[in-house]
Tab-separated table of C-alpha atoms in Angstrom:
chain	number	residue	atom	x	y	z
G	398	MET	CA	-7.159	-77.238	-19.168
G	399	MET	CA	-4.098	-76.757	-16.975
G	400	GLN	CA	-2.279	-79.822	-15.628
G	401	PHE	CA	-1.518	-80.837	-12.086
G	402	GLN	CA	1.700	-79.150	-11.038
G	403	SER	CA	3.500	-78.997	-7.745
G	404	SER	CA	6.641	-77.403	-6.357
G	405	VAL	CA	8.414	-77.473	-3.004
G	406	ARG	CA	10.669	-74.670	-1.787
G	407	SER	CA	11.984	-73.145	1.421
G	408	HIS	CA	9.977	-70.041	2.267
G	409	SER	CA	12.563	-69.356	4.968
G	410	ARG	CA	15.043	-71.430	6.958
G	411	HIS	CA	12.174	-72.504	9.231
G	412	HIS	CA	9.320	-72.703	6.720
G	413	LEU	CA	8.743	-75.319	4.031
G	414	GLU	CA	6.287	-74.296	1.307
G	415	LEU	CA	4.374	-76.615	-0.976
G	416	LYS	CA	2.471	-75.039	-3.881
G	417	THR	CA	0.062	-77.166	-5.908
G	418	ASP	CA	-1.961	-76.193	-8.981
G	419	TYR	CA	-5.252	-78.035	-9.410
G	420	PRO	CA	-6.946	-77.856	-12.834
G	421	LEU	CA	-10.578	-76.807	-12.988
G	422	ASP	CA	-12.747	-79.511	-14.565
G	423	ARG	CA	-15.524	-77.640	-16.367
G	424	THR	CA	-17.270	-80.866	-17.440
G	425	SER	CA	-18.398	-81.818	-13.931
G	426	GLY	CA	-20.173	-80.106	-11.075
G	427	ILE	CA	-18.087	-81.144	-8.068
G	428	THR	CA	-14.474	-82.179	-8.562
G	429	ARG	CA	-12.416	-83.803	-5.805
G	430	TYR	CA	-8.634	-83.478	-5.544
G	431	ARG	CA	-6.553	-85.438	-3.071
G	432	THR	CA	-2.944	-84.892	-2.074
G	433	ASP	CA	-1.011	-87.214	0.259
G	434	LEU	CA	2.295	-86.102	1.758
G	435	TYR	CA	4.624	-88.597	3.437
G	436	PHE	CA	7.527	-87.120	5.410
G	437	PHE	CA	10.171	-89.755	6.254
G	438	PHE	CA	12.179	-88.683	9.321
G	439	PRO	CA	15.474	-90.121	10.561
G	440	ASN	CA	14.744	-92.179	13.661
G	441	GLN	CA	16.965	-90.053	15.931
G	442	LEU	CA	14.717	-87.000	15.471
G	443	ASN	CA	11.903	-88.655	17.469
G	444	MET	CA	9.179	-87.281	15.225
G	445	ASN	CA	6.200	-89.278	16.506
G	446	GLU	CA	2.765	-88.770	17.993
G	447	LYS	CA	3.900	-89.435	21.546
G	448	VAL	CA	6.416	-86.576	21.460
G	449	PHE	CA	4.501	-84.010	19.392
G	450	GLY	CA	0.865	-85.011	18.895
G	451	ILE	CA	-1.347	-84.330	15.889
G	452	ARG	CA	-2.812	-81.061	17.169
G	453	ARG	CA	0.648	-79.562	17.495
G	454	VAL	CA	1.495	-80.632	13.943
G	455	LEU	CA	-1.689	-79.072	12.565
G	456	ARG	CA	-1.073	-75.802	14.397
G	457	ASN	CA	2.225	-75.515	12.505
G	458	ILE	CA	0.579	-75.729	9.076
G	459	LYS	CA	-0.826	-72.652	7.348
G	460	MET	CA	-3.084	-73.030	4.296
G	461	TYR	CA	-3.911	-70.538	1.547
G	462	THR	CA	-6.239	-71.294	-1.354
G	463	ARG	CA	-6.421	-68.926	-4.306
G	464	PHE	CA	-7.328	-68.796	-7.966
G	465	SER	CA	-4.471	-69.607	-10.316
G	466	THR	CA	-3.308	-66.566	-12.259
G	467	PRO	CA	-4.735	-66.732	-15.814
G	468	LYS	CA	-2.105	-67.122	-18.530
G	469	MET	CA	-2.318	-64.374	-21.131
G	470	SER	CA	0.329	-62.931	-23.444
G	471	LEU	CA	1.054	-59.206	-23.601
G	472	ARG	CA	-0.471	-59.063	-27.076
G	473	MET	CA	-3.656	-60.676	-25.769
G	474	LEU	CA	-3.789	-58.164	-22.918
G	475	SER	CA	-3.493	-55.262	-25.384
G	476	ASP	CA	-5.972	-56.712	-27.887
G	477	HIS	CA	-9.156	-54.578	-28.070
G	478	ASN	CA	-11.180	-57.579	-29.237
G	479	ASN	CA	-10.060	-59.979	-26.515
G	480	GLU	CA	-13.033	-60.223	-24.166
G	481	LEU	CA	-10.915	-62.022	-21.546
G	482	SER	CA	-8.439	-59.145	-21.263
G	483	PRO	CA	-8.878	-57.040	-18.099
G	484	ILE	CA	-8.261	-53.888	-20.184
G	485	HIS	CA	-11.155	-54.823	-22.509
G	486	ARG	CA	-13.427	-55.505	-19.526
G	487	ILE	CA	-12.498	-52.253	-17.773
G	488	ARG	CA	-13.401	-50.315	-20.924
G	489	ALA	CA	-16.689	-52.211	-21.164
G	490	LEU	CA	-17.524	-51.500	-17.512
G	491	LEU	CA	-16.809	-47.790	-17.919
G	492	GLU	CA	-19.195	-47.724	-20.888
G	493	THR	CA	-21.926	-49.489	-18.879
G	494	PRO	CA	-24.594	-47.412	-17.139
G	495	GLU	CA	-23.872	-47.258	-13.424
G	496	THR	CA	-27.073	-49.099	-12.484
G	497	GLU	CA	-25.974	-52.177	-14.464
G	498	ILE	CA	-22.660	-52.701	-12.670
G	499	PRO	CA	-22.884	-55.585	-10.124
G	500	ARG	CA	-22.667	-54.478	-6.514
G	501	GLN	CA	-21.351	-57.542	-4.689
G	502	ARG	CA	-17.811	-56.432	-5.353
G	503	ASP	CA	-16.369	-53.508	-7.266
G	504	PRO	CA	-15.611	-55.086	-10.667
G	505	LEU	CA	-13.308	-52.233	-11.737
G	506	VAL	CA	-11.028	-52.729	-8.740
G	507	TYR	CA	-11.115	-56.507	-9.255
G	508	GLU	CA	-10.109	-56.277	-12.934
G	509	LEU	CA	-7.254	-53.910	-12.084
G	510	GLN	CA	-5.969	-56.365	-9.481
G	511	VAL	CA	-6.219	-59.282	-11.915
G	512	LEU	CA	-4.431	-57.245	-14.593
G	513	SER	CA	-1.512	-56.595	-12.250
G	514	ASN	CA	-1.271	-60.316	-11.415
G	515	ILE	CA	-1.390	-61.449	-15.052
G	516	TYR	CA	1.211	-58.867	-16.083
G	517	ARG	CA	3.564	-59.878	-13.259
G	518	ALA	CA	3.276	-63.591	-14.109
G	519	GLU	CA	3.762	-63.009	-17.844
G	520	LEU	CA	6.885	-60.877	-17.412
G	521	GLU	CA	8.439	-63.147	-14.791
G	522	ASN	CA	7.859	-66.258	-16.905
G	523	THR	CA	9.165	-64.635	-20.088
G	524	VAL	CA	12.324	-63.302	-18.403
G	525	GLU	CA	12.989	-66.721	-16.880
G	526	LEU	CA	12.591	-68.508	-20.226
G	527	ILE	CA	14.828	-66.043	-22.068
G	528	SER	CA	17.462	-66.253	-19.324
G	529	LEU	CA	17.480	-70.055	-19.535
G	530	GLU	CA	17.822	-69.879	-23.316
G	531	ILE	CA	20.734	-67.460	-23.008
G	532	LEU	CA	22.583	-70.033	-20.913
G	533	LYS	CA	22.318	-72.400	-23.899
G	534	GLN	CA	23.265	-69.633	-26.323
G	535	ASN	CA	24.456	-70.510	-29.814
G	536	ARG	CA	24.608	-68.665	-33.123
G	537	GLU	CA	21.172	-69.880	-34.177
G	538	SER	CA	19.577	-68.911	-30.878
G	539	PRO	CA	16.521	-66.627	-31.187
G	540	CYS	CA	17.324	-64.750	-27.967
G	541	ARG	CA	18.132	-61.362	-29.511
G	542	LYS	CA	14.982	-61.324	-31.615
G	543	LYS	CA	12.875	-62.504	-28.673
G	544	ILE	CA	14.236	-59.742	-26.429
G	545	GLU	CA	13.507	-57.092	-29.077
G	546	ASP	CA	9.951	-58.377	-29.504
G	547	PHE	CA	9.516	-58.589	-25.726
G	548	ILE	CA	10.515	-54.946	-25.204
G	549	SER	CA	8.248	-53.879	-28.063
G	550	GLU	CA	5.285	-55.770	-26.571
G	551	ILE	CA	5.871	-54.189	-23.156
G	552	LYS	CA	5.847	-50.704	-24.686
G	553	GLU	CA	2.674	-51.473	-26.628
G	554	PHE	CA	0.969	-52.792	-23.508
G	555	LEU	CA	2.005	-49.798	-21.360
G	556	SER	CA	0.697	-47.406	-23.983
G	557	GLU	CA	-2.631	-49.218	-24.254
G	558	PHE	CA	-3.061	-49.579	-20.506
G	559	ARG	CA	-2.276	-45.957	-19.685
G	560	LYS	CA	-4.981	-44.734	-22.027
G	561	LEU	CA	-7.366	-45.817	-19.257
G	562	HIS	CA	-6.354	-42.798	-17.174
G	563	THR	CA	-8.529	-40.459	-19.225
G	564	LEU	CA	-11.531	-42.794	-18.826
G	565	PHE	CA	-11.128	-42.753	-15.030
G	566	LEU	CA	-11.752	-38.988	-14.975
G	567	SER	CA	-15.492	-39.712	-15.138
G	568	PRO	CA	-17.254	-37.981	-12.198
G	569	ARG	CA	-19.344	-41.076	-11.492
G	570	LEU	CA	-16.263	-43.019	-10.366
G	571	SER	CA	-15.200	-43.085	-6.722
G	572	GLU	CA	-11.850	-42.064	-5.272
G	573	MET	CA	-11.225	-45.702	-4.330
G	574	GLN	CA	-11.568	-46.732	-7.986
G	575	ARG	CA	-9.146	-44.022	-9.095
G	576	THR	CA	-6.727	-45.049	-6.335
G	577	ALA	CA	-6.961	-48.653	-7.550
G	578	LEU	CA	-5.947	-47.510	-11.048
G	579	ALA	CA	-2.977	-45.606	-9.587
G	580	TRP	CA	-1.870	-48.607	-7.525
G	581	CYS	CA	-2.181	-50.924	-10.518
G	582	ASP	CA	-0.232	-48.442	-12.662
G	583	GLU	CA	2.528	-48.080	-10.069
G	584	SER	CA	2.733	-51.852	-9.642
G	585	ILE	CA	2.975	-52.417	-13.411
G	586	SER	CA	5.682	-49.773	-13.667
G	587	ILE	CA	7.733	-51.464	-10.917
G	588	ILE	CA	7.298	-54.884	-12.542
G	589	SER	CA	8.446	-53.480	-15.896
G	590	GLU	CA	11.573	-51.877	-14.464
G	591	ARG	CA	12.564	-54.864	-12.338
G	592	SER	CA	12.056	-57.239	-15.265
G	593	MET	CA	14.396	-55.135	-17.404
G	594	ASN	CA	16.994	-55.103	-14.626
G	595	LYS	CA	16.869	-58.888	-14.306
G	596	LEU	CA	16.933	-59.503	-18.044
G	597	PHE	CA	19.801	-57.020	-18.429
G	598	SER	CA	22.019	-59.233	-16.241
G	599	SER	CA	21.379	-62.237	-18.482
G	600	ALA	CA	21.564	-60.343	-21.788
G	601	GLU	CA	25.036	-59.034	-20.947
G	602	LEU	CA	26.304	-62.562	-21.627
G	603	ILE	CA	25.358	-62.390	-25.311
G	604	GLU	CA	24.978	-58.735	-26.215
G	605	LYS	CA	27.866	-56.268	-26.324
G	606	SER	CA	26.493	-54.029	-29.056
G	607	ASP	CA	24.761	-50.689	-28.603
G	608	LYS	CA	21.280	-52.015	-29.421
G	609	ILE	CA	19.525	-54.329	-26.931
G	610	LEU	CA	21.164	-53.331	-23.641
G	611	PRO	CA	20.551	-49.584	-24.136
G	612	SER	CA	16.900	-50.259	-24.989
G	613	MET	CA	16.477	-52.137	-21.702
G	614	GLU	CA	18.139	-49.346	-19.747
G	615	LYS	CA	15.995	-46.760	-21.512
G	616	LEU	CA	12.756	-48.594	-20.685
G	617	ALA	CA	13.766	-48.939	-17.026
G	618	LYS	CA	14.724	-45.254	-16.763
G	619	ASN	CA	11.529	-44.194	-18.515
G	620	GLU	CA	9.504	-46.038	-15.882
G	621	THR	CA	11.405	-44.309	-13.082
G	622	ALA	CA	10.710	-40.927	-14.705
G	623	TYR	CA	7.070	-41.882	-15.245
G	624	ARG	CA	6.543	-42.736	-11.553
G	625	ARG	CA	8.135	-39.425	-10.590
G	626	SER	CA	5.812	-37.537	-12.938
G	627	MET	CA	2.799	-39.339	-11.427
G	628	ASP	CA	4.060	-38.668	-7.883
G	629	TYR	CA	4.054	-42.381	-7.017
G	630	LYS	CA	5.790	-43.513	-3.809
G	631	TYR	CA	8.198	-46.063	-5.309
G	632	LEU	CA	11.064	-43.672	-6.078
G	633	TYR	CA	14.738	-44.001	-5.271
G	634	ASP	CA	16.240	-41.285	-3.085
G	635	GLU	CA	19.937	-41.841	-2.396
G	636	SER	CA	19.900	-39.295	0.444
G	637	ASN	CA	17.594	-41.557	2.477
G	638	PRO	CA	19.587	-44.310	4.271
G	639	ASN	CA	16.423	-46.423	4.624
G	640	MET	CA	15.510	-46.185	0.954
G	641	GLY	CA	15.958	-49.894	0.211
G	642	GLU	CA	13.694	-50.803	3.092
G	643	LEU	CA	11.005	-48.353	1.961
G	644	LEU	CA	11.098	-49.587	-1.658
G	645	ALA	CA	10.821	-53.224	-0.574
G	646	TYR	CA	7.879	-52.397	1.680
G	647	ARG	CA	6.061	-50.455	-1.031
G	648	GLU	CA	6.531	-53.175	-3.623
G	649	SER	CA	5.380	-55.854	-1.175
G	650	MET	CA	2.281	-53.857	-0.257
G	651	LEU	CA	1.271	-53.386	-3.903
G	652	LYS	CA	1.854	-57.076	-4.638
G	653	LYS	CA	-0.270	-58.174	-1.669
G	654	TRP	CA	-3.029	-55.754	-2.708
G	655	ALA	CA	-3.158	-57.225	-6.208
G	656	GLN	CA	-2.999	-60.837	-5.024
G	657	SER	CA	-5.737	-60.328	-2.425
G	658	ALA	CA	-8.270	-60.536	-5.266
G	659	MET	CA	-7.186	-64.094	-5.984
G	660	TYR	CA	-7.597	-65.592	-2.516
G	661	MET	CA	-10.664	-67.440	-1.304
G	662	THR	CA	-11.983	-66.945	2.199
G	663	ARG	CA	-12.169	-69.876	4.570
G	664	GLU	CA	-14.743	-70.713	7.248
G	665	GLU	CA	-14.372	-73.621	9.647
G	666	ASN	CA	-17.155	-76.228	9.550
G	667	PRO	CA	-18.781	-76.094	13.029
G	668	ASN	CA	-20.371	-79.559	12.736
G	669	GLN	CA	-17.300	-81.438	11.545
G	670	ARG	CA	-15.756	-82.170	14.942
G	671	ARG	CA	-19.058	-83.176	16.565
G	672	VAL	CA	-20.011	-85.601	13.810
G	673	GLY	CA	-16.446	-86.904	13.745
G	674	HIS	CA	-16.703	-87.782	17.447
G	675	ILE	CA	-20.003	-89.582	16.781
G	676	LEU	CA	-18.462	-91.666	13.981
G	677	ALA	CA	-15.405	-92.492	16.101
G	678	GLY	CA	-17.708	-93.447	18.969
G	679	THR	CA	-19.733	-95.655	16.626
G	680	ALA	CA	-16.600	-97.555	15.636
G	681	ALA	CA	-15.649	-98.007	19.300
G	682	GLY	CA	-19.224	-99.097	20.149
G	683	VAL	CA	-19.334	-101.750	17.418
G	684	ALA	CA	-15.969	-103.097	18.545
G	685	MET	CA	-17.097	-103.203	22.177
G	686	LEU	CA	-20.334	-104.970	21.157
G	687	PHE	CA	-18.234	-107.715	19.553
G	688	ALA	CA	-16.191	-108.090	22.771
G	689	VAL	CA	-19.330	-108.309	24.932
G	690	ILE	CA	-20.952	-110.922	22.660
G	691	ALA	CA	-17.715	-112.945	22.644
G	692	THR	CA	-17.606	-112.792	26.472
G	693	ILE	CA	-21.224	-114.019	26.763
G	694	PHE	CA	-20.515	-116.766	24.250
G	695	ALA	CA	-17.407	-117.875	26.173
G	696	GLY	CA	-19.405	-118.039	29.425
G	697	LYS	CA	-21.948	-120.382	27.846
G	698	ILE	CA	-19.461	-122.719	26.157
G	699	PHE	CA	-16.629	-122.838	28.708
G	700	ILE	CA	-16.463	-122.941	32.442
G	701	PRO	CA	-15.637	-119.448	33.789
G	702	ASN	CA	-12.042	-118.855	34.894
G	703	THR	CA	-10.721	-121.829	32.962
G	704	ILE	CA	-7.904	-121.540	30.431
G	705	PRO	CA	-10.213	-121.827	27.338
G	706	TRP	CA	-12.523	-119.163	28.821
G	707	VAL	CA	-9.557	-116.819	29.472
G	708	LEU	CA	-8.172	-117.359	25.942
G	709	VAL	CA	-11.524	-116.480	24.329
G	710	ILE	CA	-11.772	-113.307	26.433
G	711	ILE	CA	-8.202	-112.259	25.515
G	712	LEU	CA	-8.753	-112.971	21.819
G	713	SER	CA	-12.041	-111.039	21.828
G	714	TYR	CA	-10.303	-107.948	23.215
G	715	ILE	CA	-7.489	-108.287	20.681
G	716	PHE	CA	-10.043	-108.443	17.870
G	717	LYS	CA	-11.975	-105.578	19.474
G	718	ASP	CA	-9.028	-103.216	19.036
G	719	ARG	CA	-8.461	-104.359	15.449
G	720	ILE	CA	-12.177	-104.003	14.608
G	721	LYS	CA	-12.162	-100.463	16.023
G	722	GLU	CA	-9.129	-99.457	13.934
G	723	VAL	CA	-10.502	-101.057	10.743
G	724	LEU	CA	-13.893	-99.378	11.224
G	725	ARG	CA	-12.284	-96.007	11.932
G	726	GLU	CA	-10.186	-96.289	8.764
G	727	GLY	CA	-13.245	-97.381	6.758
G	728	LEU	CA	-15.307	-94.480	8.097
G	729	ARG	CA	-12.466	-92.091	7.234
G	730	LYS	CA	-12.667	-93.219	3.623
G	731	LEU	CA	-16.488	-93.154	3.498
G	732	PHE	CA	-16.875	-89.837	5.343
G	733	PRO	CA	-13.611	-87.894	4.912
G	734	VAL	CA	-15.360	-84.611	5.719
G	735	PHE	CA	-16.391	-85.724	9.205
G	736	THR	CA	-13.428	-87.913	10.131
G	737	SER	CA	-10.792	-85.352	9.148
G	738	ASP	CA	-8.794	-83.360	11.683
G	739	GLN	CA	-9.744	-80.080	9.992
G	740	HIS	CA	-12.576	-79.154	7.674
G	741	SER	CA	-13.525	-75.769	6.245
G	742	PHE	CA	-15.730	-74.257	3.562
G	743	LEU	CA	-14.256	-72.163	0.734
G	744	TYR	CA	-15.947	-68.941	-0.391
G	745	ASP	CA	-15.467	-66.824	-3.489
G	746	LYS	CA	-14.903	-63.259	-2.271
G	747	TYR	CA	-16.375	-61.888	-5.490
G	748	ASP	CA	-19.952	-62.534	-4.315
G	749	ASP	CA	-19.430	-64.459	-1.054
G	750	THR	CA	-20.645	-67.733	-2.611
G	751	ARG	CA	-19.590	-71.083	-1.176
G	752	VAL	CA	-17.667	-72.809	-3.967
G	753	GLY	CA	-16.077	-75.780	-2.237
G	754	SER	CA	-14.595	-77.303	0.873
G	755	ALA	CA	-11.241	-78.529	2.114
G	756	SER	CA	-10.325	-81.112	4.736
G	757	SER	CA	-7.064	-82.267	6.306
G	758	LEU	CA	-6.012	-85.379	8.141
G	759	ALA	CA	-2.651	-86.047	9.792
G	760	GLU	CA	-1.224	-89.142	11.424
G	761	PHE	CA	2.111	-90.535	12.518
G	762	THR	CA	3.057	-93.977	11.311
G	763	LYS	CA	6.111	-96.078	10.435
G	764	ALA	CA	7.846	-96.474	7.073
G	765	GLY	CA	6.764	-100.106	6.772
G	766	ARG	CA	3.076	-99.220	7.057
G	767	VAL	CA	2.775	-96.737	4.198
G	768	PRO	CA	1.387	-97.873	0.798
G	769	GLU	CA	3.711	-99.995	-1.329
G	770	ASP	CA	4.049	-97.453	-4.144
G	771	ILE	CA	5.152	-94.827	-1.600
G	772	GLN	CA	7.694	-97.258	-0.122
G	773	ARG	CA	9.093	-98.035	-3.579
G	774	GLU	CA	9.456	-94.346	-4.392
G	775	ARG	CA	11.128	-93.651	-1.050
G	776	ASN	CA	13.594	-96.501	-1.589
G	777	THR	CA	14.654	-95.682	-5.146
G	778	ASP	CA	18.226	-95.644	-3.792
G	779	PRO	CA	17.905	-98.519	-1.300
G	780	ASN	CA	20.145	-99.083	1.706
G	781	PRO	CA	21.156	-102.788	1.825
G	782	PHE	CA	21.117	-102.640	5.626
G	783	GLN	CA	17.703	-100.960	5.863
G	784	SER	CA	16.120	-104.027	7.491
G	785	ILE	CA	18.446	-103.919	10.508
G	786	LEU	CA	18.257	-100.152	11.002
G	787	PRO	CA	15.601	-98.523	13.220
G	788	GLU	CA	12.396	-98.005	11.237
G	789	GLN	CA	11.839	-94.427	10.119
G	790	ASP	CA	9.021	-92.347	11.565
G	791	VAL	CA	6.582	-91.013	8.964
G	792	LEU	CA	4.193	-88.089	9.117
G	793	HIS	CA	1.301	-88.635	6.713
G	794	TYR	CA	-0.650	-85.496	5.834
G	795	ARG	CA	-3.695	-85.815	3.589
G	796	ARG	CA	-5.449	-82.887	1.939
G	797	ILE	CA	-8.796	-83.226	0.127
G	798	ILE	CA	-10.377	-80.353	-1.807
G	799	ASP	CA	-13.856	-80.373	-3.348
G	800	LEU	CA	-14.592	-77.630	-5.903
G	801	ASN	CA	-17.847	-76.604	-7.565
G	802	SER	CA	-16.618	-75.810	-11.069
G	803	LYS	CA	-19.960	-74.415	-12.239
G	804	LYS	CA	-20.106	-71.804	-9.484
G	805	LEU	CA	-16.493	-70.796	-10.035
G	806	GLU	CA	-16.968	-70.469	-13.781
G	807	LYS	CA	-19.952	-68.165	-13.273
G	808	ASN	CA	-17.810	-65.301	-11.904
G	809	HIS	CA	-14.411	-66.253	-13.345
G	810	THR	CA	-14.583	-67.131	-17.028
G	811	ARG	CA	-10.782	-66.821	-17.333
G	812	LEU	CA	-10.175	-69.315	-14.542
G	813	THR	CA	-8.246	-72.484	-15.410
G	814	GLY	CA	-7.585	-73.809	-11.919
G	815	ILE	CA	-6.844	-73.044	-8.287
G	816	THR	CA	-3.568	-72.931	-6.413
G	817	GLU	CA	-3.146	-74.092	-2.837
G	818	ILE	CA	-0.175	-73.139	-0.714
G	819	LEU	CA	0.731	-75.216	2.346
G	820	ARG	CA	3.344	-73.700	4.632
G	821	PHE	CA	4.933	-75.971	7.266
G	822	GLN	CA	6.631	-74.413	10.288
G	823	ILE	CA	9.502	-76.865	10.846
G	824	ALA	CA	11.114	-75.563	14.061
G	825	ASP	CA	9.956	-78.727	15.881
G	826	TRP	CA	11.857	-80.879	13.395
G	827	LEU	CA	15.161	-79.318	14.489
G	828	ARG	CA	15.018	-79.921	18.230
G	829	GLU	CA	16.853	-83.257	18.297
G	830	MET	CA	19.463	-82.344	15.692
G	831	ASP	CA	23.152	-82.204	16.674
G	832	ASP	CA	25.389	-79.159	16.388
G	833	PRO	CA	25.750	-78.519	12.632
G	834	LYS	CA	29.495	-77.901	12.733
G	835	ASP	CA	31.890	-80.812	12.495
G	836	ILE	CA	35.607	-81.138	11.725
G	837	PHE	CA	37.128	-83.662	9.339
G	838	TYR	CA	40.754	-84.265	8.404
G	839	ARG	CA	42.787	-85.668	5.551
G	840	LEU	CA	46.460	-86.556	5.394
G	841	ASP	CA	48.655	-84.907	2.797
G	842	GLY	CA	52.446	-84.572	2.836
G	843	LEU	CA	52.645	-85.986	6.364
G	844	LYS	CA	50.317	-83.258	7.591
G	845	LYS	CA	46.763	-83.248	8.872
G	846	ILE	CA	44.618	-80.901	6.788
G	847	LYS	CA	41.459	-79.664	8.443
G	848	ILE	CA	38.168	-79.853	6.520
G	849	LYS	CA	35.161	-77.963	7.785
G	850	GLY	CA	31.876	-79.758	7.360
G	851	ASP	CA	28.225	-79.415	8.245
G	852	ARG	CA	26.296	-82.225	9.866
G	853	VAL	CA	23.093	-82.508	7.881
G	854	TYR	CA	19.893	-84.533	8.011
G	855	LYS	CA	17.848	-85.650	5.042
G	856	ILE	CA	14.083	-85.731	5.332
G	857	HIS	CA	12.438	-87.411	2.365
G	858	LEU	CA	9.090	-86.144	1.134
G	859	VAL	CA	7.058	-88.381	-1.171
G	860	MET	CA	3.909	-86.759	-2.479
G	861	SER	CA	1.015	-88.489	-4.198
G	862	LEU	CA	-0.949	-86.069	-6.382
G	863	ASN	CA	-3.714	-87.515	-8.528
G	864	THR	CA	-1.875	-90.553	-9.988
G	865	ASP	CA	1.591	-88.952	-9.932
G	866	LEU	CA	4.356	-89.357	-7.373
G	867	TYR	CA	6.901	-86.650	-6.546
G	868	HIS	CA	9.993	-87.282	-4.440
G	869	TYR	CA	12.047	-84.578	-2.712
G	870	SER	CA	14.981	-84.650	-0.331
G	871	ILE	CA	14.981	-81.814	2.213
G	872	ILE	CA	18.534	-81.238	3.453
G	873	MET	CA	18.578	-79.589	6.872
G	874	ASN	CA	20.756	-78.883	9.859
G	875	ARG	CA	20.011	-77.448	13.248
G	876	ALA	CA	19.792	-73.941	11.779
G	877	GLY	CA	17.015	-74.939	9.351
G	878	ILE	CA	16.562	-75.803	5.691
G	879	LEU	CA	19.737	-75.712	3.593
G	880	ARG	CA	18.370	-76.816	0.219
G	881	ILE	CA	15.765	-79.035	-1.432
G	882	GLU	CA	16.602	-81.602	-4.093
G	883	GLU	CA	14.016	-82.989	-6.481
G	884	LEU	CA	14.739	-86.699	-6.811
G	885	SER	CA	11.986	-87.701	-9.209
G	886	VAL	CA	9.078	-86.183	-11.109
G	887	PRO	CA	6.176	-87.714	-13.055
G	888	SER	CA	7.213	-89.180	-16.396
G	889	ARG	CA	5.252	-86.618	-18.423
G	890	TYR	CA	7.657	-83.892	-17.230
G	891	LEU	CA	10.824	-85.814	-18.157
């Protein structure tokens, strides 16, 4: 079973992206996953509910939930006996009588999309690992042998995969199915060439002979020639000034087509807001009932309009507000579905089955009111004057996902988990920031030397995922996100 994993990156200068992998627990029916995000803002940014409001915050968050890409080596993909391989399943489907193929969704197209995703992930991960190893290169390093094996496995896979073309000449297949094979083939060819180009840059650091580098160049050129022979659209034409733009568009389109098979569809829960109002009203009603009873009690014990009578009335209204808040918080924990700010159902596009739900809750608070473990993680590098500084504003965003593992396993036997992507539009965070440019000086040889500097702001993100805490520092200026630093990770990754 895959482990919880999370990463934070800048999707653009104005978009912060959080990607979290949730493992699929096959031993239980419904599994609940909860993620809490705490954004600590410098006080001068005025990030609070009065200025922005929760609805505005939620409108700036986009959510995508998809199946995690199965992990499978190139040898496993090429293995005729591997029943989990998309190539094996495509062959099996083509040998199945047409009446036995499920009709909810075209399984041939689905397997081709999954194959493209697995191949992309496997090549990207392998190239990254080899490149990292090259940076630590020594005489005993296995990099050269690994690169040779890697190229050999790619060739073996391409040969095995492209044998499917003859099977797709069957007259009982549709044009859409044959187009899906062509798109998958073109996508795999692009991935192969780009992987060789990227690995070539790293391999130049260790390889000056006439063996490995030429084999990479040959594979890349062979893929270019192959796409030309198949009349695919991803072809370089130096006479076209917009060629780079066209290639980027084509690659992006093929990638989105393949990944579309992995995404779940989302449908808002129509009853969530109504029931949420009822629960909130119940909390307010109970609190008001206490205030009314206290008022009646005060009228019977004390003379109206006397000081004791007034004190009881004031205290009852103070307790009324506290009772309402405590009840609302208790109801949020008991009924997170109905007290959340957003709630939606998740559907598997394979057969349009509801396989889970997701809810979100956002609130503004202060740094001193967050849980103690979050405060400790935030203050790993404490400021001795923190107590006399203005208290930081905190945005707390909670995400709860419920998954029906049994239903998911029925259609996706390869599935190990799901991936959720949260994308925060952070333009509102920049409004109160000062001009990013600043000038500093130093004295040297009786002269003032100018130093250019950027005025930056650090927004700390502490994330609670399962029982693990992650801590990031998001360095920003008025133009947007500059970089993200990971300050701590769970101990199992150290």
